[in-house]
mmCIF file of C-alpha atoms in Angstrom:
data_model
loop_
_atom_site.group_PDB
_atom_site.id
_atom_site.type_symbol
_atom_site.label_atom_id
_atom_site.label_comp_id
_atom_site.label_asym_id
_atom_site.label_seq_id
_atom_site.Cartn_x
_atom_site.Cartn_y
_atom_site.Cartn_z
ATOM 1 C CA UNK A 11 153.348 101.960 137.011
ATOM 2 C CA UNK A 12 153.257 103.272 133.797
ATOM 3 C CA UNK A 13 153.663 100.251 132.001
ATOM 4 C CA UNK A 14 150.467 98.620 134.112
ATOM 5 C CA UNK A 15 148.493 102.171 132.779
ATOM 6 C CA UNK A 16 149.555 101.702 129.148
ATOM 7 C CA UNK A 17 148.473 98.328 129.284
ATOM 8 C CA UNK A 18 145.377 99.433 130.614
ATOM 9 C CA UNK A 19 144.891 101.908 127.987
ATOM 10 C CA UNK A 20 145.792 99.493 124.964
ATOM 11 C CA UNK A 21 143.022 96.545 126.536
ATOM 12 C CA UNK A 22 140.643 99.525 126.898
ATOM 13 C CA UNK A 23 141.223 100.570 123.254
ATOM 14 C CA UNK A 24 140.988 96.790 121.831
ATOM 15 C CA UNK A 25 137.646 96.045 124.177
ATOM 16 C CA UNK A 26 135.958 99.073 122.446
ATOM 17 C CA UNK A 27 137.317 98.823 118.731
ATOM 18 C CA UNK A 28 136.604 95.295 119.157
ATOM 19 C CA UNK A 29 132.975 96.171 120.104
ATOM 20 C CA UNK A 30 131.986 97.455 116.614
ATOM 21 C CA UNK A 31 133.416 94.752 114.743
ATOM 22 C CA UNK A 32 131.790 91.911 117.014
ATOM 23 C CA UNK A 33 128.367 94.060 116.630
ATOM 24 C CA UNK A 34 128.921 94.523 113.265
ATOM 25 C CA UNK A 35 129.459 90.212 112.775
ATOM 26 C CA UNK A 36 126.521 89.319 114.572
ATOM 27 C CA UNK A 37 124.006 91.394 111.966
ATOM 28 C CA UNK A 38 125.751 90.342 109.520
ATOM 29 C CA UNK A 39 124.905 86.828 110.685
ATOM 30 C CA UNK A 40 121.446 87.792 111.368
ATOM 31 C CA UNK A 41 120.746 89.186 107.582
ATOM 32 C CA UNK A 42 121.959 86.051 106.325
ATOM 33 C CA UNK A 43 120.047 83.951 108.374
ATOM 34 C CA UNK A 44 117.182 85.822 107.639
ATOM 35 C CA UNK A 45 117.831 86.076 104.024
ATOM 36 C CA UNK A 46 118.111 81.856 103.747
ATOM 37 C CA UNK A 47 114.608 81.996 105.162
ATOM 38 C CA UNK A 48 113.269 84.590 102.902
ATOM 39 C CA UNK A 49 114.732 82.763 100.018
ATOM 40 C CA UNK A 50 112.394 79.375 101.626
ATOM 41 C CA UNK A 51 109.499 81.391 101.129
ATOM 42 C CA UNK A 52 110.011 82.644 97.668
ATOM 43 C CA UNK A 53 107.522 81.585 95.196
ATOM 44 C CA UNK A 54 107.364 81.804 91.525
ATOM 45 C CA UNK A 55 104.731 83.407 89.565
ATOM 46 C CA UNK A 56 103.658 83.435 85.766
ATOM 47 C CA UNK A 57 100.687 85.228 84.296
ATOM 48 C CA UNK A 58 99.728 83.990 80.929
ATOM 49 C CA UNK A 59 96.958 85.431 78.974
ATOM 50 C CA UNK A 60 95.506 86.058 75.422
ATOM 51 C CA UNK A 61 93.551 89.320 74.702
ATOM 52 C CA UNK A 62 90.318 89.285 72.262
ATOM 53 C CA UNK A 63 87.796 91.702 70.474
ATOM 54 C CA UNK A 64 84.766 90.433 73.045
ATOM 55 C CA UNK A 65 82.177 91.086 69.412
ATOM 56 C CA UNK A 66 84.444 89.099 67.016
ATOM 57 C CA UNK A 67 86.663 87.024 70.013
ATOM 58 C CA UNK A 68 89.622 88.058 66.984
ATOM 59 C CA UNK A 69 93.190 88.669 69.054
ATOM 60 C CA UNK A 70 94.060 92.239 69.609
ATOM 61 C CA UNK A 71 97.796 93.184 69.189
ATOM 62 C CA UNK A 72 99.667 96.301 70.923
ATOM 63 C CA UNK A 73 97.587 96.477 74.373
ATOM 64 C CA UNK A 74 99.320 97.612 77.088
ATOM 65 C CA UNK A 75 99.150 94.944 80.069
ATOM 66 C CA UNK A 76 100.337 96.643 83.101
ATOM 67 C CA UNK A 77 100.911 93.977 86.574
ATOM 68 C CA UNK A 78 99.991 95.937 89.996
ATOM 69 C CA UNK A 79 99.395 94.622 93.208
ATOM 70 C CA UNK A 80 100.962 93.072 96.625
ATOM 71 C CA UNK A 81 104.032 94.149 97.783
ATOM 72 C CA UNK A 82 105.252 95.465 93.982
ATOM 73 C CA UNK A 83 106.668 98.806 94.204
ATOM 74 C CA UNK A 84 106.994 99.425 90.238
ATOM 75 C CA UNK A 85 104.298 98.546 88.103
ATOM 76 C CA UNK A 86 105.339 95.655 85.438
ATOM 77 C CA UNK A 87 104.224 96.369 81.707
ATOM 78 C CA UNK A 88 104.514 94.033 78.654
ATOM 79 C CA UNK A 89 102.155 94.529 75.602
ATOM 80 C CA UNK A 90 100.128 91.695 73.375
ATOM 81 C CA UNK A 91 101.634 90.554 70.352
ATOM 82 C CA UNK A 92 99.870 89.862 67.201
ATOM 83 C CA UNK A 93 98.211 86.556 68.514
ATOM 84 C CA UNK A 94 97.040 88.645 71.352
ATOM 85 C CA UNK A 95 99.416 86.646 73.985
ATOM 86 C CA UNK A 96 101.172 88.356 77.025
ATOM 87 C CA UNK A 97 102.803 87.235 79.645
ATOM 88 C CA UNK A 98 104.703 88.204 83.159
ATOM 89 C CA UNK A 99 106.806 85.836 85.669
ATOM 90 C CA UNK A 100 107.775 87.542 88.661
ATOM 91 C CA UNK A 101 109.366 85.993 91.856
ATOM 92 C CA UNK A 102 107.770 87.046 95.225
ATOM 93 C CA UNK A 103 107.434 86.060 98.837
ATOM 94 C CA UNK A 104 104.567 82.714 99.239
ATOM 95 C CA UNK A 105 101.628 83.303 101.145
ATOM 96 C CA UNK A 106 98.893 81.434 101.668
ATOM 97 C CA UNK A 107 96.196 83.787 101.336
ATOM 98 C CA UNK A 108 97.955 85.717 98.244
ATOM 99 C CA UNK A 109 96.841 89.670 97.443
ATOM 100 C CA UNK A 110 95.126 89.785 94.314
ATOM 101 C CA UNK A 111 97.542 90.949 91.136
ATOM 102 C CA UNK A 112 95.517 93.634 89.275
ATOM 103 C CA UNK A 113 95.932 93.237 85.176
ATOM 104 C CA UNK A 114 94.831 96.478 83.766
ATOM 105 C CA UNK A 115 94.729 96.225 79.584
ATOM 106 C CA UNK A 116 94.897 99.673 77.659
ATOM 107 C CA UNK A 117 94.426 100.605 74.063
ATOM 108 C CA UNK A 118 97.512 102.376 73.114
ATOM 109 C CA UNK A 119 97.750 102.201 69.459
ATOM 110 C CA UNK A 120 93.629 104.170 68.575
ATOM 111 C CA UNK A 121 92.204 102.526 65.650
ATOM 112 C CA UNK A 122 95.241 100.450 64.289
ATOM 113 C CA UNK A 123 94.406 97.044 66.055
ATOM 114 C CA UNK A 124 90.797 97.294 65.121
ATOM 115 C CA UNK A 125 89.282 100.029 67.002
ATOM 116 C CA UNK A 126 89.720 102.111 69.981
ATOM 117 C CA UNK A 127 89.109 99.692 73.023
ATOM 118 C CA UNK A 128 87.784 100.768 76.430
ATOM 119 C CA UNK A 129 90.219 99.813 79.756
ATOM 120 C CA UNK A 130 89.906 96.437 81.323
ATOM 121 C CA UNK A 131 90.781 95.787 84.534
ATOM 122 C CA UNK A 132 91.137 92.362 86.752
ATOM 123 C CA UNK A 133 92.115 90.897 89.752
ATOM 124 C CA UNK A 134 93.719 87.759 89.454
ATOM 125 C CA UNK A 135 94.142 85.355 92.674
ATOM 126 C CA UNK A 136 96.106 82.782 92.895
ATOM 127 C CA UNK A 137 94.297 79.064 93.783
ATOM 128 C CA UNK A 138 95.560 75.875 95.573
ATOM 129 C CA UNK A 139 94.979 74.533 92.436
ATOM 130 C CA UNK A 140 97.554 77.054 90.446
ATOM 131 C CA UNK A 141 100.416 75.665 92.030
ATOM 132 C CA UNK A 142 102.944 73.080 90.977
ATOM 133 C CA UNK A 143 104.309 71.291 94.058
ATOM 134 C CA UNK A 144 107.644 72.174 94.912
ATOM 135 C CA UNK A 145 109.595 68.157 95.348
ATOM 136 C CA UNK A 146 111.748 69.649 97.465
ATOM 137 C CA UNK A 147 109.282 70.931 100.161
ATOM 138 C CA UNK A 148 106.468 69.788 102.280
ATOM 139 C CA UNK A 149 104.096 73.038 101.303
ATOM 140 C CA UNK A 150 103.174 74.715 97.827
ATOM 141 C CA UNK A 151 106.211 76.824 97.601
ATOM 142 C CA UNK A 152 107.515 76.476 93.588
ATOM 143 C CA UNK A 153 105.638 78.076 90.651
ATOM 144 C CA UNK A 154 102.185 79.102 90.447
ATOM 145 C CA UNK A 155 100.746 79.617 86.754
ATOM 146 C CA UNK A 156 97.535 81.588 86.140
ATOM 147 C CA UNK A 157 96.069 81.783 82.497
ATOM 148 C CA UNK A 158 93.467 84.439 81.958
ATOM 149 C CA UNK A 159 91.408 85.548 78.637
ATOM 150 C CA UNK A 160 90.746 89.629 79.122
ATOM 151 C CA UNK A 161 87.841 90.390 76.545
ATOM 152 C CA UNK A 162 87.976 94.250 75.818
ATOM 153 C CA UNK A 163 84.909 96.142 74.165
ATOM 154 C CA UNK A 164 85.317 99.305 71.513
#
């Protein structure tokens, strides 16, 4: 009798630790999966642009370029060099109808690039026409490349 009631006691004990460990497998399965289809629908992203005096169309250096937009949580920053070139990639999720990226230019430096310039801002959408076909898939997943000329005013 005993015996039968330990035996009892030690299936009951494996059927429940057993229980976290199975549930615990089967997200970890699920993540995955849905992580390999996440990764499908990454896209890659480059922003490529050249800032100017709009009254002499000279380069300004030292602007502050900040990237804001669709699902970003941190704003991304880089600043012009001397030639007035900036640039971002970023990886994100495709979509069709893409959220705009806002580019928002500031004046950081006061009158050592040539003045004090006002802020800029943009939206920049990304086209069928941006994107470089992927050869590996049917749709536009694969890089998307935007260039864009921001012409600030004093």
């Amino acid at each position: 009798m005993k015996i039968k009631e330990s035996a009892s006691h030690i299936q009951y004990a494996v059927m429940n630790t057993s229980k976290p460990v199975i549930t615990a497998l089967l997200i970890l399965i699920t993540v995955l999966s849905a992580c390999s289809k996440e990764e499908e629908n990454l896209a890659q992203y480059s922003i490529a642009g050249t800032i100017l005096d709009k009254q002499t169309s000279l380069p300004i250096s030292n602007i502050r370029v900040v990237r804001t937009g669709y699902q970003l949580l941190l704003p991304d920053t880089c600043y012009s060099d001397i030639q007035g070139k900036f640039s971002f990639q970023f990886t994100d999720f495709y979509s069709a109808t893409d959220k705009p990226v806002t580019i928002t230019a500031t004046d950081i430096d006061g009158n050592e690039n040539g003045g004090i310039f006002k802020l800029f801002s943009m939206d920049v959408i990304f086209a069928t026409s941006d994107w470089e076909k992927n050869p590996n898939s049917a749709t536009f997943k694969g890089i998307a490349k935007k260039n864009v000329t921001i012409k600030m005013t004093k």
